[in-house]
mmCIF file of C-alpha atoms and ligand atoms in Angstrom:
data_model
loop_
_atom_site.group_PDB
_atom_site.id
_atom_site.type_symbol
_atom_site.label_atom_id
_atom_site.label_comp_id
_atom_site.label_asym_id
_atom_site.label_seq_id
_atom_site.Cartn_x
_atom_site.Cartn_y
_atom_site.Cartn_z
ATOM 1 C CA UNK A 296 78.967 90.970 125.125
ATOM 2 C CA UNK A 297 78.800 94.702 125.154
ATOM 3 C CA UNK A 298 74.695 95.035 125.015
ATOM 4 C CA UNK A 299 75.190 94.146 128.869
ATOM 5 C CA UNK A 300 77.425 97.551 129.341
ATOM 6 C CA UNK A 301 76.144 100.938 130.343
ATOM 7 C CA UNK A 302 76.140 103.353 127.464
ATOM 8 C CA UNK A 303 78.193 105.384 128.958
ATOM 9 C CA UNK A 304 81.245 103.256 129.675
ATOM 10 C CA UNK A 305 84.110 104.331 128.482
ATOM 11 C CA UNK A 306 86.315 102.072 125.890
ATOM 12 C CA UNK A 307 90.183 101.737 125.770
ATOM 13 C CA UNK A 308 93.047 100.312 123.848
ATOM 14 C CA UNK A 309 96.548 100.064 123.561
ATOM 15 C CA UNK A 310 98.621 99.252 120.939
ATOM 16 C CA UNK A 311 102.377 98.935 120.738
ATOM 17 C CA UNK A 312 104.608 100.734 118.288
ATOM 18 C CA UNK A 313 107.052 97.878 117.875
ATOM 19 C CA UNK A 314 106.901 97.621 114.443
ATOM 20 C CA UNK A 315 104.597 97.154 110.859
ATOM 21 C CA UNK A 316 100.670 96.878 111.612
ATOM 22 C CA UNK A 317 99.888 93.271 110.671
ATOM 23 C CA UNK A 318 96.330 91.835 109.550
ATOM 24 C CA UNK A 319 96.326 90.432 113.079
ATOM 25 C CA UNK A 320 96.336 94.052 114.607
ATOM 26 C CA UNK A 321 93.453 94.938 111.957
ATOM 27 C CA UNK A 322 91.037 92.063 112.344
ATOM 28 C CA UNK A 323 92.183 90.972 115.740
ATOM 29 C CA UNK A 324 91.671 94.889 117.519
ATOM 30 C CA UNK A 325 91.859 98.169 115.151
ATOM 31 C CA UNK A 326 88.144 97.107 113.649
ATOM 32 C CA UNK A 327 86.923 96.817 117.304
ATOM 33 C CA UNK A 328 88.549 99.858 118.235
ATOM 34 C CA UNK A 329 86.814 101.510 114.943
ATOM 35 C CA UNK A 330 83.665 100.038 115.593
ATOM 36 C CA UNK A 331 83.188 101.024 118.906
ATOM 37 C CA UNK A 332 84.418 105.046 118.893
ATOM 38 C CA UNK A 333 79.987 105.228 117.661
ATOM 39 C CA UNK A 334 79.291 103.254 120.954
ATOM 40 C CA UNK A 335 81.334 104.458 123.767
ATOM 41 C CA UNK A 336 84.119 106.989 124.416
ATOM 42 C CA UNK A 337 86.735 105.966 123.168
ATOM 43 C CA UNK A 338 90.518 106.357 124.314
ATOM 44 C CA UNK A 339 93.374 104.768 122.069
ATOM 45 C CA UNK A 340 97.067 104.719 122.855
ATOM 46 C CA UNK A 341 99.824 103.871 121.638
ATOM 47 C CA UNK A 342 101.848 102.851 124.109
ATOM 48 C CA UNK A 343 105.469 103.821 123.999
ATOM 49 C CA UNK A 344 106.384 103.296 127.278
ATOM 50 C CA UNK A 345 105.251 99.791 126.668
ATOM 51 C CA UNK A 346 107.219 99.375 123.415
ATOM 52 C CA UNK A 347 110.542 100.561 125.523
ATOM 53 C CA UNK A 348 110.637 97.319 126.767
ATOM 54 C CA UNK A 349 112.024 95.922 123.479
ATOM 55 C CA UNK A 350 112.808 98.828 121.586
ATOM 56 C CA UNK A 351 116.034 100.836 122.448
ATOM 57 C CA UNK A 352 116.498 102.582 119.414
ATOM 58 C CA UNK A 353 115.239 106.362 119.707
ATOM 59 C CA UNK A 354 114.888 106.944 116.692
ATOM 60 C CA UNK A 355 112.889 103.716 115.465
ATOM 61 C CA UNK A 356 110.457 104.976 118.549
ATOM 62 C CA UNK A 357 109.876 108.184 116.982
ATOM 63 C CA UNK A 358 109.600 106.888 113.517
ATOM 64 C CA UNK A 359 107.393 103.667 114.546
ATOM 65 C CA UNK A 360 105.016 105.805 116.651
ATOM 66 C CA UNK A 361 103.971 108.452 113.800
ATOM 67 C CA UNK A 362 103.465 105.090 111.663
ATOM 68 C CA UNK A 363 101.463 103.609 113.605
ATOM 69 C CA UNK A 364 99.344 106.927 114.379
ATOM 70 C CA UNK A 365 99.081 107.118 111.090
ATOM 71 C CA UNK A 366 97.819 103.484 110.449
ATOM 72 C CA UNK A 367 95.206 104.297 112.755
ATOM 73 C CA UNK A 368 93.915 107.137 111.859
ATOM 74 C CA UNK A 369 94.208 105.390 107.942
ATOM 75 C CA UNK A 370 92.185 102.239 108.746
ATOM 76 C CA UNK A 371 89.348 104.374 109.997
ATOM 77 C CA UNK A 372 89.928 105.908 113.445
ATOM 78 C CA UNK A 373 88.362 109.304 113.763
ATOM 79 C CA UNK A 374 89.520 112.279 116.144
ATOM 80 C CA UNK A 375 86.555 113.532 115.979
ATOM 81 C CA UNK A 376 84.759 111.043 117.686
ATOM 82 C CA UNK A 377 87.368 109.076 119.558
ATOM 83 C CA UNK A 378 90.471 110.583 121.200
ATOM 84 C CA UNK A 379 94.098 109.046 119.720
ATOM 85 C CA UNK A 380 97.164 109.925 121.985
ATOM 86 C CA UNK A 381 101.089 108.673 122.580
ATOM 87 C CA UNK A 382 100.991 107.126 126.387
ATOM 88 C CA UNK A 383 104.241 108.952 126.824
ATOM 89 C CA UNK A 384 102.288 112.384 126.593
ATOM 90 C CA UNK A 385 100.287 111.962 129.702
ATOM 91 C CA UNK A 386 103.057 110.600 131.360
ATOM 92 C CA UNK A 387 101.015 110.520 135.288
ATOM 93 C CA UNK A 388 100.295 106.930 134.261
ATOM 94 C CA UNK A 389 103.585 106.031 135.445
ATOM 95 C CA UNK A 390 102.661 107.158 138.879
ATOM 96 C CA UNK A 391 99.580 105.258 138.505
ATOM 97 C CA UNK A 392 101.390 102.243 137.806
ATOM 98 C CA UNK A 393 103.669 102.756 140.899
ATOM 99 C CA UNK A 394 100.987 102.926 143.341
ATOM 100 C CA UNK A 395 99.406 99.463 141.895
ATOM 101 C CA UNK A 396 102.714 97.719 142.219
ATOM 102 C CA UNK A 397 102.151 98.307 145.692
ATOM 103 C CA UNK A 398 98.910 96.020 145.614
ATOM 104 C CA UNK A 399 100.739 93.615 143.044
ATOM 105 C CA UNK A 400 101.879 90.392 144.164
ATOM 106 C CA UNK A 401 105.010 89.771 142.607
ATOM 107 C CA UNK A 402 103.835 86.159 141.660
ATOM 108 C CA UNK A 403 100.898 86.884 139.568
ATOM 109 C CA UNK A 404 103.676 89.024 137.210
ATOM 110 C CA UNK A 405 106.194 85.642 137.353
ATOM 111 C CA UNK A 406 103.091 83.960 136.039
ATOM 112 C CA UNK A 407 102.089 85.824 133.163
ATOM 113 C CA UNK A 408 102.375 83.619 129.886
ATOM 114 C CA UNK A 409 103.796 86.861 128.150
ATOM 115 C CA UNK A 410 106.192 87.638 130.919
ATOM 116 C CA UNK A 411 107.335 83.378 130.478
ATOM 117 C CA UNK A 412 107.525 83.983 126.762
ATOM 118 C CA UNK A 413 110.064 87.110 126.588
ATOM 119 C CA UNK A 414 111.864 85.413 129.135
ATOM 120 C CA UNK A 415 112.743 82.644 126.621
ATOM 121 C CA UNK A 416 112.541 85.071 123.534
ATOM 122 C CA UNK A 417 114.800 88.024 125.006
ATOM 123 C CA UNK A 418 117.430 86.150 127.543
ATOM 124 C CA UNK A 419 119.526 89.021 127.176
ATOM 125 C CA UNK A 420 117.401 92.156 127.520
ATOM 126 C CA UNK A 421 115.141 90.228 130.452
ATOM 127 C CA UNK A 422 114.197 93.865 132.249
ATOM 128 C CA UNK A 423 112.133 95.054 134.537
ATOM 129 C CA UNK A 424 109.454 96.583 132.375
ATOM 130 C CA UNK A 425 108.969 93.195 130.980
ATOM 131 C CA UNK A 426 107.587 91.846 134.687
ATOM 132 C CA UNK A 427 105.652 95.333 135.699
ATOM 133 C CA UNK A 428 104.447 95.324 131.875
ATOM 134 C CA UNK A 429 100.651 94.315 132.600
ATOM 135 C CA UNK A 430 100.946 96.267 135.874
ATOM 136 C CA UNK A 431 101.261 99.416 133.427
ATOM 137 C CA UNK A 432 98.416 98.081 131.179
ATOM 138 C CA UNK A 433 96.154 98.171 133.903
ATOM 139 C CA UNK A 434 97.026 101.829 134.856
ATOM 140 C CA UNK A 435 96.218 102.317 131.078
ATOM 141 C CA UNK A 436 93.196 101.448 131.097
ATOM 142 C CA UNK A 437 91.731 102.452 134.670
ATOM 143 C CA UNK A 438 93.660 105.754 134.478
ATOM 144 C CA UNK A 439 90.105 106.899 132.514
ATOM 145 C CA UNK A 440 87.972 104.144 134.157
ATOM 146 C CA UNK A 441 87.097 102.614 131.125
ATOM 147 C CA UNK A 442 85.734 99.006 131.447
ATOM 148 C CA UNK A 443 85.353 98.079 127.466
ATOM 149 C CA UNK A 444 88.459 97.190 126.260
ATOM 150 C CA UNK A 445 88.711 95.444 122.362
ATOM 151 C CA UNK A 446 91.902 93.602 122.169
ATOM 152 C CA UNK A 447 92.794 90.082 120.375
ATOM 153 C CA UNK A 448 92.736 86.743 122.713
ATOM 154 C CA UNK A 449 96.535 86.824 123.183
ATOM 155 C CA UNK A 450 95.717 89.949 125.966
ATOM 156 C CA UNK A 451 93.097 87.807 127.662
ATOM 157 C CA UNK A 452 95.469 86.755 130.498
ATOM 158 C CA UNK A 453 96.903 90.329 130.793
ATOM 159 C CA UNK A 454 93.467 91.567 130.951
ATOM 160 C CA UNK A 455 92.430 88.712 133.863
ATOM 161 C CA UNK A 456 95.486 90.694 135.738
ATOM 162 C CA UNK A 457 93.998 94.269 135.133
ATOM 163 C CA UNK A 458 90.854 92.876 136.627
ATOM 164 C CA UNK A 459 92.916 90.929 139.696
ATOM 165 C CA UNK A 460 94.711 94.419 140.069
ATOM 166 C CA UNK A 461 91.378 96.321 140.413
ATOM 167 C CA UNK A 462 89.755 93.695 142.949
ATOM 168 C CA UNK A 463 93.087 94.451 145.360
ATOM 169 C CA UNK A 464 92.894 98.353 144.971
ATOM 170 C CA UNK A 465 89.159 98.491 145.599
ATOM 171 C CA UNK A 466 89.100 95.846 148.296
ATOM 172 C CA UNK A 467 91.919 98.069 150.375
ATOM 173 C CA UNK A 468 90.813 101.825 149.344
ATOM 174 C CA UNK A 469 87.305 101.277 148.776
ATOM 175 C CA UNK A 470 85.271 101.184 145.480
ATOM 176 C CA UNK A 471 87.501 103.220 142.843
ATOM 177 C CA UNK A 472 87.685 101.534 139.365
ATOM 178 C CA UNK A 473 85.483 99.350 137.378
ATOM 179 C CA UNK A 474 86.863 96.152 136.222
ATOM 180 C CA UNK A 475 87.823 96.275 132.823
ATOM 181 C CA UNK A 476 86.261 93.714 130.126
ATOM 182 C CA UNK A 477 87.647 92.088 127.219
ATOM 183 C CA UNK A 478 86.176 92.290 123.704
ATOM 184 C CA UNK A 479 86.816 90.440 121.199
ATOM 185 C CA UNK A 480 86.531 90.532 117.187
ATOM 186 C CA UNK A 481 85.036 87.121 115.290
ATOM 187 C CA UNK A 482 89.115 86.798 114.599
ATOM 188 C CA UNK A 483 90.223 86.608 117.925
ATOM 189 C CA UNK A 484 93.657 84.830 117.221
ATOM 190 C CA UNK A 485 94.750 85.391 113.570
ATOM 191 C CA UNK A 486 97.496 82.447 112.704
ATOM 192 C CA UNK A 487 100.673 83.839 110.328
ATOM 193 C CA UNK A 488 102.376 83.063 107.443
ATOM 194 C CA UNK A 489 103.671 79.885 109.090
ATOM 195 C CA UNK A 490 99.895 78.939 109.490
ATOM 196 C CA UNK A 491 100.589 77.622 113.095
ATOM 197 C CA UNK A 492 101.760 80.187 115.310
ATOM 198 C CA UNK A 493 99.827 83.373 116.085
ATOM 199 C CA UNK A 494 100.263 86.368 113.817
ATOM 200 C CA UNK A 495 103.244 88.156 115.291
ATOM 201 C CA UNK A 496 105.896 91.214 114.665
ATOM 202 C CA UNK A 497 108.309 88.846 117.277
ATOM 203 C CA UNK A 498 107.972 85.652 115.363
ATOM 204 C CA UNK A 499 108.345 87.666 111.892
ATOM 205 C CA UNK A 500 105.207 85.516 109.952
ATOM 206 C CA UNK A 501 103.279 88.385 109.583
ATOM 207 C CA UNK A 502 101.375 90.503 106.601
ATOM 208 C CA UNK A 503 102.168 93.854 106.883
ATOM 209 C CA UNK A 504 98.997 96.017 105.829
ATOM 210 C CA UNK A 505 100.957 99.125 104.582
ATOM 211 C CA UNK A 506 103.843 97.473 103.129
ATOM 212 C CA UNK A 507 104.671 97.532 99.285
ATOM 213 C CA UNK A 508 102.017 95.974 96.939
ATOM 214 C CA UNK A 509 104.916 93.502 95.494
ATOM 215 C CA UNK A 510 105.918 92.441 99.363
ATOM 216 C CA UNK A 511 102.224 91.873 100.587
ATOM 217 C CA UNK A 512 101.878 89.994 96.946
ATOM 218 C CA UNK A 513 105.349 87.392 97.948
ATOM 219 C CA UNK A 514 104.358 86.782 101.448
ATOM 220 C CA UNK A 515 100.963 85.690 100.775
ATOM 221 C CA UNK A 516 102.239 83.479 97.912
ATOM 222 C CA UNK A 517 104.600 82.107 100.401
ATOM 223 C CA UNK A 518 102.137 81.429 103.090
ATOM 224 C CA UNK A 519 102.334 77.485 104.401
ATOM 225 C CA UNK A 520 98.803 76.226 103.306
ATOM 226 C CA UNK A 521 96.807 72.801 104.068
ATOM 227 C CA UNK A 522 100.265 70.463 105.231
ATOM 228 C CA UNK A 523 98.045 67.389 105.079
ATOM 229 C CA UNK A 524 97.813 67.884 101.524
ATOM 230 C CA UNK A 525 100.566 66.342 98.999
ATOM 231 C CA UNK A 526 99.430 66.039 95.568
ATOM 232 C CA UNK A 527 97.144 68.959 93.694
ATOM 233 C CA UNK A 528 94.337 66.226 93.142
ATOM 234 C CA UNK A 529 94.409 65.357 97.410
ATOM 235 C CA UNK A 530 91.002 66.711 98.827
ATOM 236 C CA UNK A 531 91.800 69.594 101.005
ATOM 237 C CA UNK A 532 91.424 70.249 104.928
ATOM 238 C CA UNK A 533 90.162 73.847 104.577
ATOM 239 C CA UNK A 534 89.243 74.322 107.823
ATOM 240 C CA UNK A 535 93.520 73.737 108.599
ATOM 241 C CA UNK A 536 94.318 75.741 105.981
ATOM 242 C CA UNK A 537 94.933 79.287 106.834
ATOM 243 C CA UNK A 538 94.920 80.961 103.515
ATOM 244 C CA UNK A 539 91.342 79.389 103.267
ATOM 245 C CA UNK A 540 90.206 80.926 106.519
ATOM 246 C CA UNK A 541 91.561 84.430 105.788
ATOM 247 C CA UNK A 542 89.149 84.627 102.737
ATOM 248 C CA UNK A 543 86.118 84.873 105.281
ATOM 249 C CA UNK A 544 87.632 88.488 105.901
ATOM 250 C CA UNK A 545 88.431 89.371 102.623
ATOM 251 C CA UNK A 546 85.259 88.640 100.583
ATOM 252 C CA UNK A 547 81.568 86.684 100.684
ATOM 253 C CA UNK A 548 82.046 83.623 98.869
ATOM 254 C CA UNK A 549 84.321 81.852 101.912
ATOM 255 C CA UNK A 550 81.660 78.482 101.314
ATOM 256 C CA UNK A 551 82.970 78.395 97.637
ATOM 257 C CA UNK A 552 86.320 78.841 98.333
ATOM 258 C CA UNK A 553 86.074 76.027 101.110
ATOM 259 C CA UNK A 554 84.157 73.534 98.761
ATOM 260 C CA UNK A 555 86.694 74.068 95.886
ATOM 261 C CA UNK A 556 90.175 73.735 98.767
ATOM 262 C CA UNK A 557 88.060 70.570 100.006
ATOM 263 C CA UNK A 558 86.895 69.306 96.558
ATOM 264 C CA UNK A 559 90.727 70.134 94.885
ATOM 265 C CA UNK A 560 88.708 71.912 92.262
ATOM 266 C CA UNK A 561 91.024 75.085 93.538
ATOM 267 C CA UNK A 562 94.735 74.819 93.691
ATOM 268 C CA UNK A 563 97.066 76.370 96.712
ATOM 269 C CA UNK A 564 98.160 78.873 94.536
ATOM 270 C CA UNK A 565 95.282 79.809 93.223
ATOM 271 C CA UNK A 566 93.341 80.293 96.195
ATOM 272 C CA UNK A 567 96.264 82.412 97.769
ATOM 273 C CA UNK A 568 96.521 84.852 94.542
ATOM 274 C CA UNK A 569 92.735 85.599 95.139
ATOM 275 C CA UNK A 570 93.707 86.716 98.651
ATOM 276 C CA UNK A 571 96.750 88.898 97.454
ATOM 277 C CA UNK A 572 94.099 90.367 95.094
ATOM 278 C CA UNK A 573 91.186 90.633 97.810
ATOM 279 C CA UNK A 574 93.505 92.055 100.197
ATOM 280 C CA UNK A 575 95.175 94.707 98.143
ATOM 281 C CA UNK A 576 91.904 95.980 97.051
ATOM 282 C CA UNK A 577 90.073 95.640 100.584
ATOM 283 C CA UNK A 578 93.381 97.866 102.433
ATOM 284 C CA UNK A 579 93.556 100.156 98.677
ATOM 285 C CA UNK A 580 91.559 103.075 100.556
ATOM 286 C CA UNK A 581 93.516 102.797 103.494
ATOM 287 C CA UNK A 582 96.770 102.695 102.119
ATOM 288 C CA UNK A 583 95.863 105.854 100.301
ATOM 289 C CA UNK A 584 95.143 107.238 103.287
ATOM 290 C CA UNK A 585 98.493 105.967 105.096
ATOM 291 C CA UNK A 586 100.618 107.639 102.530
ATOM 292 C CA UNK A 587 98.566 110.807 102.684
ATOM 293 C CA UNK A 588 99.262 111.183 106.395
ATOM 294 C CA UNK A 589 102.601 109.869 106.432
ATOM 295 C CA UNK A 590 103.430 112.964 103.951
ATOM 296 C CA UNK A 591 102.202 115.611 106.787
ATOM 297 C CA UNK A 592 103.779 114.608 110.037
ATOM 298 C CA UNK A 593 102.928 117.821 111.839
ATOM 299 C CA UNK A 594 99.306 117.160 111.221
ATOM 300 C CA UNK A 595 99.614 113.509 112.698
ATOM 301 C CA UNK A 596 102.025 115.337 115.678
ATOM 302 C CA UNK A 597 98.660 118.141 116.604
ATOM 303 C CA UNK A 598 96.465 115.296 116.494
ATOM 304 C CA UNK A 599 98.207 113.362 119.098
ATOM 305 C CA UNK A 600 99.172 116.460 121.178
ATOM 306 C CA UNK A 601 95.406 117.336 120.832
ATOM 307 C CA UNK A 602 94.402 114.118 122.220
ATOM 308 C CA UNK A 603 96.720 113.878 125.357
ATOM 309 C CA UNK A 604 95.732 117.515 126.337
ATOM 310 C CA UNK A 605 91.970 116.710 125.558
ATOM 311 C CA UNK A 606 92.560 113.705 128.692
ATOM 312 C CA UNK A 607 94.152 115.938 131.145
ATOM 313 C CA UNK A 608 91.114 116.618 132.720
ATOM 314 C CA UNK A 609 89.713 112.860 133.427
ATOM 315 C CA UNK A 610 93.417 111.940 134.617
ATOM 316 C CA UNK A 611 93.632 115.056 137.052
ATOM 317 C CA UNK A 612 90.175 113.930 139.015
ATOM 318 C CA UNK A 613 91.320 110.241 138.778
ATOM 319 C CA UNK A 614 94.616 110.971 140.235
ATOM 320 C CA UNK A 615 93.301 113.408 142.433
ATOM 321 C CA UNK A 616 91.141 110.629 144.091
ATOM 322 C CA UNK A 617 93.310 107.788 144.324
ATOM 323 C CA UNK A 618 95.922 109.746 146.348
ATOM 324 C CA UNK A 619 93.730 111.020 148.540
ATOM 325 C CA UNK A 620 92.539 107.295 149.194
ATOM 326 C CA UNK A 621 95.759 106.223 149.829
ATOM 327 C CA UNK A 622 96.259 108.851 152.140
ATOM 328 C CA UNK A 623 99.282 110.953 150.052
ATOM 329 C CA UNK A 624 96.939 114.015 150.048
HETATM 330 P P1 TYM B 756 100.103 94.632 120.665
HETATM 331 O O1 TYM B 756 100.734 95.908 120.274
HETATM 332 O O2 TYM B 756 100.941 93.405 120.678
HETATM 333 O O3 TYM B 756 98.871 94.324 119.711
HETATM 334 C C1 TYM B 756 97.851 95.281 119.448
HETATM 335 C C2 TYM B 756 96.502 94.592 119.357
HETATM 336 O O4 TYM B 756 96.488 93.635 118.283
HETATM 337 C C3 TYM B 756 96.036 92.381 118.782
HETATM 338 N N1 TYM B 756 96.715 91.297 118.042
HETATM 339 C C4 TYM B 756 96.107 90.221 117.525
HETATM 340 N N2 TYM B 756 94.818 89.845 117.507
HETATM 341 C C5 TYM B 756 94.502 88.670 116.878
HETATM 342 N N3 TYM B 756 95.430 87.879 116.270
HETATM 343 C C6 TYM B 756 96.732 88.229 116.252
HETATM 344 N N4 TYM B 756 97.625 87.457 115.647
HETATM 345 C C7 TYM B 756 97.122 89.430 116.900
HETATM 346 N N5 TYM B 756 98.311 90.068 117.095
HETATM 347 C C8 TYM B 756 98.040 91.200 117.795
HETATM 348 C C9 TYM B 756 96.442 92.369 120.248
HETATM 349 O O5 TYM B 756 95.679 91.448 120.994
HETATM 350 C C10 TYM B 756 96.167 93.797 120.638
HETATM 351 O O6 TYM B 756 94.820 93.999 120.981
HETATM 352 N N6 TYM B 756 99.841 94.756 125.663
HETATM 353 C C11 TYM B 756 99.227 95.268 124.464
HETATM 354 C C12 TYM B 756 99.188 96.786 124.400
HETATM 355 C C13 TYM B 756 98.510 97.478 125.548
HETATM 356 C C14 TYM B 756 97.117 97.489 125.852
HETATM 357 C C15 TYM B 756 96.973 98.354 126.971
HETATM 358 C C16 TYM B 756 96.015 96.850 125.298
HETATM 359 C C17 TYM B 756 99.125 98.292 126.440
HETATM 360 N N7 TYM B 756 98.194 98.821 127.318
HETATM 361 C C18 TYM B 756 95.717 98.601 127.532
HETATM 362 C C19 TYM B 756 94.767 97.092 125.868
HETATM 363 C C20 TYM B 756 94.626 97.953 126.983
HETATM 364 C C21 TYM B 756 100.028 94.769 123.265
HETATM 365 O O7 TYM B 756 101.189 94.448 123.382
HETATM 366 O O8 TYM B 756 99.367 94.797 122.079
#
């Protein structure tokens, strides 16, 4: 999908600090978002205004958001050839985001699928930053007029409103911002623990990548497997079976693994001790890494400072232009 992109375009992602990066994060986003800081500039945020919307805790914000810049940088981001800020630090999004309310129909944001979800998952915290939410994620990304943007499949419909939001600015103020596209990973929508639902910090089936060895070790041995299956000596239904399809991630022999789930040469528990194992050793490196950074938090801190003043100058000339299009100027 991106061979049809100019080589210029500039990429952009987002990523909340609401909690523990999951697998989901890594194979459904952060290896896009590594892969592509070689192709395109690359801008990634985490977003802490976004986060607000659950999170009222100060200092779990604080905490969570040098954890997750450090889980970033850990699973391979580079500031030296992509730039890695906090969204609070160059704060004139905000403004962005007013001005595209004021092309928003209130209706597409009632719509959302996300917006329908918190509604039934947060009754009592049901804010306003919960309905503007993907009116802020499109002043994200357009803020730097990036049109790449690698996200999992659960941001497809938020990213269908960044493009909606784009089509009403430019048809009223003339030809401003490109409309963003989605990319996707070849794990587009990982499943959780509960090997139904998607992976998810709100529904709590997740597999933490930086957690401790003996916690990553009990959650994958407590993963729900193939359901169809009673007996050891049942043939499988690999293709159902989550902790089968994780192994195409986590090593090259997925066909063997598959025959021997489908065959019932390989046990449940077998097959998910393999993964614990493949797992640990795939993130080892990167959890090195983690704890490296997470012992020198005013490195992590000039990093992200770096990276918000190192934007100023691309959100200055976008600002610049869009209020002199809509006549503030
Ligand atoms: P967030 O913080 O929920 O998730 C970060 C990224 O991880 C992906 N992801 C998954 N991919 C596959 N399977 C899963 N189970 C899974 N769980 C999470 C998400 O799709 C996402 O790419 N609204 C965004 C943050 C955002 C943003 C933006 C994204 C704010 N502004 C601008 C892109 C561009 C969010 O809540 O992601």
């Amino acid at each position: 999908m991106t061979s049809t992109l100019p080589a210029r375009a500039r990429c952009f992602s987002g990523i909340q600090p609401s909690g523990a990066v999951h697998i989901g994060n890594d194979l459904g986003a952060i290896r896009n978002y590594v892969a592509l800081q070689d192709r395109f500039e690359s801008i990634y945020c985490i977003v802490d205004f976004h986060a607000l919307t659950s999170t009222h805790d100060p200092e779990a914000m604080r905490q969570r958001t040098r954890e997750m810049a450090a889980a970033l940088l850990a699973l391979g981001l580079d500031p030296a050839r992509c730039t890695l800020f906090v969204q609070s630090h160059r704060p004139e999004v905000t403004e962005l985001m007013w001005l595209f309310t004021t092309v928003t129909p209130v209706g597409w944001l009632q719509r959302t699928p996300t917006y329908k979800e918190k509604r039934a998952n947060q009754p009592d915290d049901l804010n306003h930053g919960l309905l503007t939410y993907p009116v802020l994620q499109a002043a994200d990304i357009v803020l730097y007029k990036a049109s790449v943007v690698p996200v999992g499949k659960d941001q497809a419909a938020h990213l269908e409103l960044s493009r909606e939001i784009v089509r009403a600015f430019n048809s009223r103020y003339g030809e401003t911002f490109p409309e963003p596209q989605a990319v996707y990973t070849e794990a587009p929508v990982v499943l959780g623990t509960d090997g139904v639902k998607k992976m998810s910090k709100s529904v709590g089936n997740t597999i933490p990548v930086f957690a401790p060895e003996d916690e990553i070790r009990r959650t994958i041995m407590g993963m729900v497997t193939d359901t169809l299956r009673i007996r050891r000596t049942d043939p499988g239904h690999p293709e159902r079976c989550n902790v089968c399809q994780l192994h195409r991630f986590y090593g090259d022999d997925y066909e063997e693994i598959w025959e021997g789930e489908r065959t019932a040469r390989t046990g449940c528990v077998d097959t998910k001790k393999l993964l614990a194992e493949r797992l640990l050793r795939h993130y080892a490196p990167a959890r090195e890494r983690y704890a490296e950074l997470m012992a020198h938090p005013a490195t992590l801190d000039a990093i992200l400072e770096e990276g918000a003043d190192r934007l100023k100058p691309i959100v200055d000339a976008t600002m610049a232009e869009v209020r002199a299009k809509m006549g503030l100027r």
